[in-house]
Coordinates of C-alpha atoms and ligand atoms in Angstrom, one line a residue:
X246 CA -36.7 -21.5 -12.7
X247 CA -36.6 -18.0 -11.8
X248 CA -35.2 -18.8 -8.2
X249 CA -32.8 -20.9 -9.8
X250 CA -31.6 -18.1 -12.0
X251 CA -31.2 -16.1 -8.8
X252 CA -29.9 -19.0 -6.6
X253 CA -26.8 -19.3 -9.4
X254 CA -26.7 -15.4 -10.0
X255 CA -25.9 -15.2 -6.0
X256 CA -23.8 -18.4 -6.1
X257 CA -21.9 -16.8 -8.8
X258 CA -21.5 -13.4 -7.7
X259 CA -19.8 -15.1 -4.4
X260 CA -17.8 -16.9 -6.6
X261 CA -16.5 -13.6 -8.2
X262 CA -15.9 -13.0 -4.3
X263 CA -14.0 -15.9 -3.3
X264 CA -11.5 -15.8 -6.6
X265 CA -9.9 -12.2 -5.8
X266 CA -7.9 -11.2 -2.8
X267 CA -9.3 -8.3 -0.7
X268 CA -8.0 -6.6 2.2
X269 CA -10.1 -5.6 4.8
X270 CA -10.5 -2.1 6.0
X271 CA -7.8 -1.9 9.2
X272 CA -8.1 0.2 11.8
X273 CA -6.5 3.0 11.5
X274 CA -4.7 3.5 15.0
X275 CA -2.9 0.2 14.1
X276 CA -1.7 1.7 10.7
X277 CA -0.5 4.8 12.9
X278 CA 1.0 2.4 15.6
X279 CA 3.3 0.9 12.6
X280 CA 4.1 3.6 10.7
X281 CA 5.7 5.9 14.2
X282 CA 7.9 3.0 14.0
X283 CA 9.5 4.3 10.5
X284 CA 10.0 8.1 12.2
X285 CA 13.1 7.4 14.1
X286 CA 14.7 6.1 11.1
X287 CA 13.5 8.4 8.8
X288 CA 16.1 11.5 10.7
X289 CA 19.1 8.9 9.6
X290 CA 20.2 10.7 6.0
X291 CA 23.5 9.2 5.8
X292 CA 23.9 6.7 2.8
X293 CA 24.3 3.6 5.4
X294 CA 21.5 4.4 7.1
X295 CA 19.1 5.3 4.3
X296 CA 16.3 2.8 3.0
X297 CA 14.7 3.4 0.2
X298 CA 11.9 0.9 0.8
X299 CA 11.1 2.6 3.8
X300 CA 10.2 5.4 2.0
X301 CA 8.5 3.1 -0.5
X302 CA 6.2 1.7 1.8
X303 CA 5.6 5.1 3.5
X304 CA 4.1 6.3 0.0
X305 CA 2.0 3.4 -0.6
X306 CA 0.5 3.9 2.9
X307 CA -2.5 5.4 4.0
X308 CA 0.2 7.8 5.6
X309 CA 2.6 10.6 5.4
X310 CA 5.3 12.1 7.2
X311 CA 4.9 15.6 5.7
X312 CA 8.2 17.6 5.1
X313 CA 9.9 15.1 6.5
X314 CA 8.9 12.5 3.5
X315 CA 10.0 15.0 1.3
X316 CA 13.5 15.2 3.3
X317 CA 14.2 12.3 3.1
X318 CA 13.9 11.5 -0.9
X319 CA 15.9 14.6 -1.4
X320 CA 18.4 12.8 0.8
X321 CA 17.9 9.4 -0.9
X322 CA 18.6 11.1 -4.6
X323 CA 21.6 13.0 -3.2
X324 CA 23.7 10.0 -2.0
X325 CA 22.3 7.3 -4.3
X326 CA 23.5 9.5 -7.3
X327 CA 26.7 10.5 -5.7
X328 CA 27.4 7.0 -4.6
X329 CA 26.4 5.2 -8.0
X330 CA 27.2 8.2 -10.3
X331 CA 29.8 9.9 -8.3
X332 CA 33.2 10.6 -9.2
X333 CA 36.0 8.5 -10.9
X334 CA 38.2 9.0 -7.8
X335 CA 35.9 7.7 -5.5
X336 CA 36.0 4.2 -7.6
X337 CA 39.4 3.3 -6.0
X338 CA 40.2 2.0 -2.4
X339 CA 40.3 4.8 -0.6
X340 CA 36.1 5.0 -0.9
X341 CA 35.2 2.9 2.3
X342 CA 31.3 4.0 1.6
X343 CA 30.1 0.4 -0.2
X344 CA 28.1 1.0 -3.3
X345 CA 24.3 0.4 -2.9
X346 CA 23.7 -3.0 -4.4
X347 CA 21.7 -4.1 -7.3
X348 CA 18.4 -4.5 -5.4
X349 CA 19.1 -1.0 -3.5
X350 CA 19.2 0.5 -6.7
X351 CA 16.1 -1.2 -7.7
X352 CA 14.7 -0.1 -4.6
X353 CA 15.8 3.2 -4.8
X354 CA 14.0 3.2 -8.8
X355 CA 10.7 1.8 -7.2
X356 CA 11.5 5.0 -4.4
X357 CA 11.5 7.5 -7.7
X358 CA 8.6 6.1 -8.9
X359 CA 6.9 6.4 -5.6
X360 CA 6.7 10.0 -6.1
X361 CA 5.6 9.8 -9.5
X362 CA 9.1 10.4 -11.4
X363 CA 10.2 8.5 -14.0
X364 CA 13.9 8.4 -14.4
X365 CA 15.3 10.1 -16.9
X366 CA 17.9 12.6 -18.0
X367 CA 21.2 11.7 -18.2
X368 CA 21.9 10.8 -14.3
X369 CA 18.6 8.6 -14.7
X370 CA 19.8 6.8 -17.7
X371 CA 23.3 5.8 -16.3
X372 CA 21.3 4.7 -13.5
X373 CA 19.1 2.3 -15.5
X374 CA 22.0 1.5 -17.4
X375 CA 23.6 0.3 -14.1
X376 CA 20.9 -1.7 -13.6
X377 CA 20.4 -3.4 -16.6
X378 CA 24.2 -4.2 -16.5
X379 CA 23.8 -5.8 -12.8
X380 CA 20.9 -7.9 -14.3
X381 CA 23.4 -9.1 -17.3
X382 CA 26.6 -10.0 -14.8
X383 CA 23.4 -12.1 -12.9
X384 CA 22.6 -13.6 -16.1
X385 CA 26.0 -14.7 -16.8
X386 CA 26.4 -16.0 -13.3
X387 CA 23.3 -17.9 -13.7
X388 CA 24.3 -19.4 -17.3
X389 CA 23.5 -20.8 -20.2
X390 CA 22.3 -24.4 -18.3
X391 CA 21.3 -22.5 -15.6
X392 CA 23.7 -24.3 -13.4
X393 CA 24.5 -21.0 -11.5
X394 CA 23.3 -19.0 -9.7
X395 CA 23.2 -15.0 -8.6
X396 CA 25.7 -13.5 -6.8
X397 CA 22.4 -11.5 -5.0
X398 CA 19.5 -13.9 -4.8
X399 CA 16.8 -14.6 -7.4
X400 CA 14.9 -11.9 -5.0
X401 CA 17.1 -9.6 -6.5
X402 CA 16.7 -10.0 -9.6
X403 CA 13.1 -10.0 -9.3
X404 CA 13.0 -6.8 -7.7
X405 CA 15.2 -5.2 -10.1
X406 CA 12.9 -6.2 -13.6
X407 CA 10.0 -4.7 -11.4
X408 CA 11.9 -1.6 -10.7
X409 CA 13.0 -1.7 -14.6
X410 CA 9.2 -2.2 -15.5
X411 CA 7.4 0.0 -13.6
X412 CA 9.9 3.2 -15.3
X413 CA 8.5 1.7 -18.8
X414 CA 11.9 0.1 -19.0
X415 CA 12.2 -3.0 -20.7
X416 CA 14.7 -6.2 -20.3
X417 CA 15.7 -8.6 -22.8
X418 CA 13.4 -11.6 -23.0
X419 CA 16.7 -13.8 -22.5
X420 CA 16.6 -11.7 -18.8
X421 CA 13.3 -12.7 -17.7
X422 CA 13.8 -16.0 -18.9
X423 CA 16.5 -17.0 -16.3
X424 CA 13.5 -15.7 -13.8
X425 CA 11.1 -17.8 -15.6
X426 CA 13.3 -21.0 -15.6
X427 CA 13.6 -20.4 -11.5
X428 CA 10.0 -20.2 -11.0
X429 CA 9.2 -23.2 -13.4
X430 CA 12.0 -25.2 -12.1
X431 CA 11.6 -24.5 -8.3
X432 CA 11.8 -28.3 -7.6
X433 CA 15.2 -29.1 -9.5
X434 CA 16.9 -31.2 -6.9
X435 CA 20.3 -29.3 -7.0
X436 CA 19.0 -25.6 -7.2
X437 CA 16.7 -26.0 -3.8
X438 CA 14.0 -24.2 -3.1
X439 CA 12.8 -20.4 -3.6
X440 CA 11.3 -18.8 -0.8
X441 CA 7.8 -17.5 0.0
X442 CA 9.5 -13.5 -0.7
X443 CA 11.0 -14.4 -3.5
X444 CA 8.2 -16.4 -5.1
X445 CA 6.4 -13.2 -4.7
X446 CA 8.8 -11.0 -5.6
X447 CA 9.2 -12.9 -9.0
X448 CA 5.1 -12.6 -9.5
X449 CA 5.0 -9.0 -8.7
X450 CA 7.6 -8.6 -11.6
X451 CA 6.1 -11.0 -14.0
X452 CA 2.4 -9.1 -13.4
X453 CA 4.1 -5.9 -14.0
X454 CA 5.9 -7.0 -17.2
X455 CA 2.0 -8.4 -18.3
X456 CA 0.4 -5.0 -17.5
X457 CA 3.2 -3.3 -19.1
X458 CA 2.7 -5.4 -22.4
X459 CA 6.4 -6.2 -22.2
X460 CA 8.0 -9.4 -23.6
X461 CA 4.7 -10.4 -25.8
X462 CA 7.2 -13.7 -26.4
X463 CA 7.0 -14.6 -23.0
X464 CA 3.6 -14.0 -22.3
X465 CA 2.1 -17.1 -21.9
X466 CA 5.0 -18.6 -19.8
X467 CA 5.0 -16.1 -17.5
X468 CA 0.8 -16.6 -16.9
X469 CA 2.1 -20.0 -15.8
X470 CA 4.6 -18.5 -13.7
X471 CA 2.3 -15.9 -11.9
X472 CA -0.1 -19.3 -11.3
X473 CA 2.5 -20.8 -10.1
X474 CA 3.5 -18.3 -8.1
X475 CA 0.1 -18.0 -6.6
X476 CA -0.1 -21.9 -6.0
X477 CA 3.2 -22.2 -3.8
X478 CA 1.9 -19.3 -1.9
X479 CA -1.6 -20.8 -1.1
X480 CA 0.2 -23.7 -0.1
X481 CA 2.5 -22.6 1.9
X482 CA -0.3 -20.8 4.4
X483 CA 0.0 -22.1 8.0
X484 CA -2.8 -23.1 10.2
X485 CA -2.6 -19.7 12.0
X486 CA -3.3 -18.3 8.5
X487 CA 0.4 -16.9 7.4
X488 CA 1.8 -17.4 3.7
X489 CA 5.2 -19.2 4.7
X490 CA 5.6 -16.8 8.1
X491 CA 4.5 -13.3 9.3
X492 CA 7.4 -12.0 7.5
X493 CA 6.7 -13.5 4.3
X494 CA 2.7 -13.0 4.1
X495 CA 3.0 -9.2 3.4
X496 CA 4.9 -10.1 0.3
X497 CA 2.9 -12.5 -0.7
X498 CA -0.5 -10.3 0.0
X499 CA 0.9 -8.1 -2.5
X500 CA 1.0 -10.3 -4.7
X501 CA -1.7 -12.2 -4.4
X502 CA -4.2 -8.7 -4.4
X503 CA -2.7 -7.7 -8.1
X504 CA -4.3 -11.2 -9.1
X505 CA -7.5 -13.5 -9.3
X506 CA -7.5 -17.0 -9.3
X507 CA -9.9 -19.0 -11.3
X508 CA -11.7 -21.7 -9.5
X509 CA -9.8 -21.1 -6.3
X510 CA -11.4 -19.3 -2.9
X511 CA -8.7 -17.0 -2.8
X512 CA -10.8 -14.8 -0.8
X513 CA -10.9 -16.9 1.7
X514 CA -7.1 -18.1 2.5
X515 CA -6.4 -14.0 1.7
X516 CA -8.6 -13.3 5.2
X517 CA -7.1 -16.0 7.0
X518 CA -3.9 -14.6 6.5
X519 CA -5.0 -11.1 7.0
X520 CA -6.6 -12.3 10.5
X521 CA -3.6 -14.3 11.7
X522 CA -1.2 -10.6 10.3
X523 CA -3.6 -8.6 12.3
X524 CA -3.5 -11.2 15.0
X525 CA 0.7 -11.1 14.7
X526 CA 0.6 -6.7 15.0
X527 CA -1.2 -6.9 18.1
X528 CA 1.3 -9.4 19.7
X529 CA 3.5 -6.7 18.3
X530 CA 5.5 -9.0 16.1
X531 CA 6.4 -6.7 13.4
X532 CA 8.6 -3.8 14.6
X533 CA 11.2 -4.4 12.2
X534 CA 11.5 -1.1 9.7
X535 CA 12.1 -3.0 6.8
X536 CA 9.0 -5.8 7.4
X537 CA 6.7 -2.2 8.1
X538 CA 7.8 -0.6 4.8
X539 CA 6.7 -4.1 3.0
X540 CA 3.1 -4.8 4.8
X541 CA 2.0 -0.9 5.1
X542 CA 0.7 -0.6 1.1
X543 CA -0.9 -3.9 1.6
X544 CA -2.9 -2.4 4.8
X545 CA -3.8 0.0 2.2
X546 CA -4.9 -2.5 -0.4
X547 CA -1.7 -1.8 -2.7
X548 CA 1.3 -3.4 -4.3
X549 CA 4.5 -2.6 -5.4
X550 CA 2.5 -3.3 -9.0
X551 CA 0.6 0.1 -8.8
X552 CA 3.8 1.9 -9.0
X553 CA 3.2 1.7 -12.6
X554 CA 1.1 4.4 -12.5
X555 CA 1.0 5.4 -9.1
X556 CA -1.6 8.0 -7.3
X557 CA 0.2 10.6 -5.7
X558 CA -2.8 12.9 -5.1
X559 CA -4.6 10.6 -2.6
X560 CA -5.0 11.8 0.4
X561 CA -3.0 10.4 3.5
X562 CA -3.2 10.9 7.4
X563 CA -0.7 12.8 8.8
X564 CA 1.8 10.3 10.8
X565 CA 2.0 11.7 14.3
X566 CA 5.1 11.0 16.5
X567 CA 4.1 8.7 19.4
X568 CA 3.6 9.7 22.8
X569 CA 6.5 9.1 25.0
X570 CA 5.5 6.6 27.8
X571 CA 7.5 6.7 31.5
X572 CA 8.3 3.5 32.3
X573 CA 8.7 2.6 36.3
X574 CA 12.2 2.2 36.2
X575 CA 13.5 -0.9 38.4
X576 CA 16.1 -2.9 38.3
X577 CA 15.9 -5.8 35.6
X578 CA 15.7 -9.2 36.2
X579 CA 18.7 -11.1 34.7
X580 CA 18.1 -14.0 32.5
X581 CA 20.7 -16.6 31.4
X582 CA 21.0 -17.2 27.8
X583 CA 23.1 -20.2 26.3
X584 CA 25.5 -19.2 23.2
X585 CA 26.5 -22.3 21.1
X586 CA 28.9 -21.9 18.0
X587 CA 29.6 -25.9 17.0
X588 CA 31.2 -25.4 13.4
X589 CA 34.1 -23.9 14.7
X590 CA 37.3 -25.3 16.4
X591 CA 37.6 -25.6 19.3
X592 CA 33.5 -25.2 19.5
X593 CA 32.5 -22.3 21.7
X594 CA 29.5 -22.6 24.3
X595 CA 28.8 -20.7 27.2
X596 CA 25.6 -19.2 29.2
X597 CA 25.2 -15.1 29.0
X598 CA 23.6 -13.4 31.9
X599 CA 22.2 -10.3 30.4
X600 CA 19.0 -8.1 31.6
X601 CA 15.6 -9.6 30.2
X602 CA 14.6 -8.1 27.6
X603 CA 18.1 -7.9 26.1
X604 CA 18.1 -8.7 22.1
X605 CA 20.1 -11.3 20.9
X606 CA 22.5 -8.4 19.4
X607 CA 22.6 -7.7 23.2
X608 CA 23.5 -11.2 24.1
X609 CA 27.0 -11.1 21.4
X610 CA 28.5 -8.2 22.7
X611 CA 28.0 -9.3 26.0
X612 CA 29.6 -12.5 25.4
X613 CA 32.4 -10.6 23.2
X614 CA 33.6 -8.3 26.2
X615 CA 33.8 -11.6 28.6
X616 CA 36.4 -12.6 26.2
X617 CA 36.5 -15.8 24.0
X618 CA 34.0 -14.8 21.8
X619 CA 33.7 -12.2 18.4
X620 CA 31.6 -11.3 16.2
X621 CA 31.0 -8.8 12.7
X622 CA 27.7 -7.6 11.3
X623 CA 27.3 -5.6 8.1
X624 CA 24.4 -2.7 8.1
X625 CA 21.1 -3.6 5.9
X626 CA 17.9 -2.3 5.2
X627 CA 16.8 -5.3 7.5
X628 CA 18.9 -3.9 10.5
X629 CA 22.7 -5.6 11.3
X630 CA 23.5 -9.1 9.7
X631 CA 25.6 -11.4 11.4
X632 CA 28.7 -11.8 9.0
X633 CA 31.2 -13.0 10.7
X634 CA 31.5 -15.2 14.2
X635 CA 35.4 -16.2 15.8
X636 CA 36.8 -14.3 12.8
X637 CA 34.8 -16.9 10.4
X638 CA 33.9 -14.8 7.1
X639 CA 30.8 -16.1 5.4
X640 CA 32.0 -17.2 1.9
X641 CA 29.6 -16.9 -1.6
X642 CA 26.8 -18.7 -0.8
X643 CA 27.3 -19.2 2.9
X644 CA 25.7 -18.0 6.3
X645 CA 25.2 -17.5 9.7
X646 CA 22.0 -19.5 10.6
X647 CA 20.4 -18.0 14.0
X648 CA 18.7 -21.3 16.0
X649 CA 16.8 -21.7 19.0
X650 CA 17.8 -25.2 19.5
X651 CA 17.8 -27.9 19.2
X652 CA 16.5 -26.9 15.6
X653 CA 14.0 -24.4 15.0
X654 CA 15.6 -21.5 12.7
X655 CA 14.8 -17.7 13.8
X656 CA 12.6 -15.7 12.2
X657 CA 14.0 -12.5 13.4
X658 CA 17.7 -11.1 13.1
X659 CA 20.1 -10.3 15.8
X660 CA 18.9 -7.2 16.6
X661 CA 15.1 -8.2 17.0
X662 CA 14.9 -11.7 18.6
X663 CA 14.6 -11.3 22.2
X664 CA 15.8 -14.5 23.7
X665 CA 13.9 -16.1 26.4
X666 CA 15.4 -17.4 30.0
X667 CA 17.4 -20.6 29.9
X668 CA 16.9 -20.4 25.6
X669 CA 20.1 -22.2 23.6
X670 CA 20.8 -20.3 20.5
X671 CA 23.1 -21.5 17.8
X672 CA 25.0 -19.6 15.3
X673 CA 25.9 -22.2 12.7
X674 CA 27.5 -21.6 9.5
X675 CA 25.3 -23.2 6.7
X676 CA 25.2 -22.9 2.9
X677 CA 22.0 -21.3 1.6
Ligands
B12_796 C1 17.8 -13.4 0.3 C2 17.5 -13.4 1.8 C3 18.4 -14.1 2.6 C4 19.7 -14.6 2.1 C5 20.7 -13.4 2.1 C6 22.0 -13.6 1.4 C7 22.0 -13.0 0.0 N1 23.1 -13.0 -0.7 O1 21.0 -12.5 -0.5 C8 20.0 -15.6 3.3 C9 19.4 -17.0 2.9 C10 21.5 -15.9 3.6 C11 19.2 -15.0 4.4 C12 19.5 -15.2 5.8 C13 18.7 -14.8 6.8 N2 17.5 -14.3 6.7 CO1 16.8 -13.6 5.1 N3 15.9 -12.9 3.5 C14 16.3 -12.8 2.3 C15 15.2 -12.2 1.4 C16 14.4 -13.2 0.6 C17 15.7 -11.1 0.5 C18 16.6 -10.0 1.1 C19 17.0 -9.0 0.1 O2 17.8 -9.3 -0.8 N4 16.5 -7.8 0.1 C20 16.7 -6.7 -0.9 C21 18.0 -6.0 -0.7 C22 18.1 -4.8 -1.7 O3 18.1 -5.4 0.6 P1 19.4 -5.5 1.5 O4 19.1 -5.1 2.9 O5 20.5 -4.9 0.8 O6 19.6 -7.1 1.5 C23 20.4 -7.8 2.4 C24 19.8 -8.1 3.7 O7 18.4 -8.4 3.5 C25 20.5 -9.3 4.2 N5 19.6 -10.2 4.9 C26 18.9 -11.3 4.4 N6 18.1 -11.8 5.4 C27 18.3 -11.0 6.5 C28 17.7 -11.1 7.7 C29 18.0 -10.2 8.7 C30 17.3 -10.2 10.0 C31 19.0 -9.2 8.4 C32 19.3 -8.2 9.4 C33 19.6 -9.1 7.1 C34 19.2 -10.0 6.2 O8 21.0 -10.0 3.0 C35 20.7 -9.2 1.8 C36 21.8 -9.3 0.9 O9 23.0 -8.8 1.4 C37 14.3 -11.5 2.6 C38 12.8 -11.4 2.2 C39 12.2 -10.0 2.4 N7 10.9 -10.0 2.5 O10 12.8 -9.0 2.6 C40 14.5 -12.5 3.7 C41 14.4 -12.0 5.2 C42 14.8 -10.6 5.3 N8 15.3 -12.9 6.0 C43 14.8 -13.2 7.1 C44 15.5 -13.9 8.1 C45 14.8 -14.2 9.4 C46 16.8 -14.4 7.9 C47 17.7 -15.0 9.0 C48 17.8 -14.3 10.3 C49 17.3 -16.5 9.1 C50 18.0 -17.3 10.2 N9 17.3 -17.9 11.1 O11 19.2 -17.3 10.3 C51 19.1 -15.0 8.2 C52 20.1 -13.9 8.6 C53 21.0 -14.3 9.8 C54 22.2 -13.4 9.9 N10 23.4 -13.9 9.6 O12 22.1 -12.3 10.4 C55 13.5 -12.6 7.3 C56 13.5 -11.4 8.3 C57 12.3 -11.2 9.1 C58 12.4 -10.1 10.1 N11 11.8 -10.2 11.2 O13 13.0 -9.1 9.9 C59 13.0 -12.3 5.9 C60 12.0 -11.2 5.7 C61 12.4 -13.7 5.3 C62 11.2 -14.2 6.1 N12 10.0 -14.0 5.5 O14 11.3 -14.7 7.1 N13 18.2 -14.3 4.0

């Protein structure tokens, strides 16, 4: 009997193991590796350049960037306020600097918080104001029926009733509901389907709204919601290990760390996917500043959900700029890349000779100065977005779908997909 008592004691204490997500200790030249990548950016201080979940994921890191961190949030404060807050005159047309959007004002919130503020004063609470007002105008778009839906994305929303929660701010119940419905409904056949990032994005908000004791009302739905949450997630893990893709599975780490799951060997799928992220690092796969800024907390076993009472006195490594390597310079071998654009009239193809190596942004403008071709992109905090091609404006709802064909959709934007010799890629305008 007494081995039995210790076989289940052991069996149990496993359990415990298996039904919470931990993150393995990574090595730390890796971290260091990923987070040189965030220096350049981090001398870019003008409003278009700035990126508040950079500096985010910076603080949430086992890293720092010294006086340059603190740079930088002065900078983000100075033109977030003046660009949100800023004058009545530079409201009319004559301001060509576009206002940063609901979720870069959540994002500049979660930034604040970050660095242990809370927002406050009277700048602080038109900002919140702002914010809550976005969330309202989303509301309304999304309706009473919930036929709608945002003019941002349901990611957007979530990320801004995180931001809201994690200042001790709270949201009408009727707010988080439209978040709630999305999450419960995520099979309605005319709504389609919510992504892997926003999934998690929602769960990140709904745990924060739980720890905060916010919306007791809602309490029980959203425990559903965050189960839900967790299910599609699990589900959605690849063979190599990744929740929905590489891009994806720091998201949904973060969210699936703040949580345990019952009956479930969470454990398990959470090191599969941490093997096959590790795996994707070394390939170098993850360059992209924004994608850095959202895996580096969880390499340092934290979510966005600790910014609701954040540490700001643990100690971080000292990010060191990376040693310049010479390169042997020769002369480039030129690949041929084929550029297809079928949903306009007359449709455009033609092959693009451009050094290997070249990005797929490289590959456009190459194609726009042999004439016959144009193209627009609009700056992000993901790098350039493709918003225009042959003078075609996305509309509401509509984009610019990058494919390899025949059909396989990228996972990287123009500016990071490096096309291979002889590749086909498509730009075709799709509704999303
Ligand atoms: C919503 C969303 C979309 C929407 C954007 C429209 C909208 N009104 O919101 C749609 C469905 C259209 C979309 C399209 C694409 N997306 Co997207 N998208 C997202 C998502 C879920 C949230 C973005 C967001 O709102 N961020 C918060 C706000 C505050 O930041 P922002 O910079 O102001 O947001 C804008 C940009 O993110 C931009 N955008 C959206 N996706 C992408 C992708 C790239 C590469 C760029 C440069 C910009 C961009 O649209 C946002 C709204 O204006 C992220 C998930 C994530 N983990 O970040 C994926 C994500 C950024 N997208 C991704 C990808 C790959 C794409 C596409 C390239 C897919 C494709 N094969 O065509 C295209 C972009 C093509 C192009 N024209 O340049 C990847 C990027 C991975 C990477 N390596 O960087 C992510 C991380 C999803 C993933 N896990 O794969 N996306």
């Amino acid at each position: 009997m007494g081995h039995l008592g210790t076989l289940l004691f052991l069996l149990g204490a496993l359990g415990a193991l298996a039904d919470i997500c931990n993150i393995p200790e990574v090595d730390s030249t890796l971290v260091q590796t990923l987070g040189q990548h965030l220096l350049p950016g981090m001398d870019q201080l003008s409003l278009e350049h700035l990126n508040p979940s950079l500096y985010v994921g910076l603080r949430l890191s086992s890293l720092e960037a010294g006086t340059k961190e603190d740079l930088y949030l002065h900078s983000l404060k100075l033109s977030y306020q003046q660009s949100l807050l800023g004058s009545a005159s530079s409201d009319d047309n004559s301001d060509i600097q576009a206002k940063p959007s609901m979720g870069q004002l959540a994002l500049y919130l979660l930034a604040l918080r970050s660095n242990c503020e809370f927002v406050g004063g009277r700048k602080g609470d038109r900002l919140v104001s702002q914010l809550k007002r976005f969330l309202e105008d989303e509301k309304r778009a999304i309706g009473d029926h919930h036929k709608g839906h945002p003019h941002t994305s349901y990611y957007q929303y979530g990320l801004s009733i995180l931001a809201l929660c994690v200042h001790q701010k709270r949201v009408h119940d009727s707010v988080v509901g439209k978040l709630l419905y999305a999450v419960e409904h995520d099979h309605h056949p005319h709504q389609g389907h919510l992504s892997v990032d926003t999934m998690a994005m929602a769960g990140l908000a709904f745990t924060c709204l739980k720890r905060s004791h916010f919306n007791p009302d809602q309490r029980n739905r959203m425990t559903l919601a965050i189960r839900k949450v967790q299910e599609k997630i699990l589900k959605a893990q690849t063979p190599e290990g990744h929740f929905g893709n590489v891009y994806s599975t720091p998201l949904a780490l973060q969210l699936l760390v703040t949580s345990h799951m019952p009956g479930v060997e969470l454990g398990i799928a959470c090191l599969k996917a941490t093997t096959a992220l590790l795996a994707s690092l070394q390939d170098e796969a993850v360059q992209n500043v924004l994608m850095i800024s959202q895996l580096l907390p969880v390499l340092n076993q934290r979510s966005y959900v600790d910014l609701i009472s954040p540490d700001c006195l643990a100690p971080r490594v000292m990010l060191e700029p990376a040693v310049e390597t010479t390169s042997q310079s020769q002369v480039p071998e030129v690949i041929h890349v084929m550029l297809t654009v079928p949903s306009v009239w007359p449709p455009y193809t033609r092959s693009i000779s451009v050094p290997a190596g070249s990005s797929l942004e490289d590959v456009l403008k190459k194609a726009q100065e042999l004439g016959g071709f144009m193209y627009g992109t609009q700056t992000t905090l993901s790098g350039p977005y493709l918003t225009s091609v042959m003078g075609k404006e996305v509309g509401e709802r509509e984009f610019w779908q990058l494919i390899r064909a025949p059909d396989t959709p990228l996972q990287q934007g123009i500016a990071d997909y490096r096309p291979q010799d002889r590749e086909t890629i498509e730009l075709r305008l799709v509704i999303w």
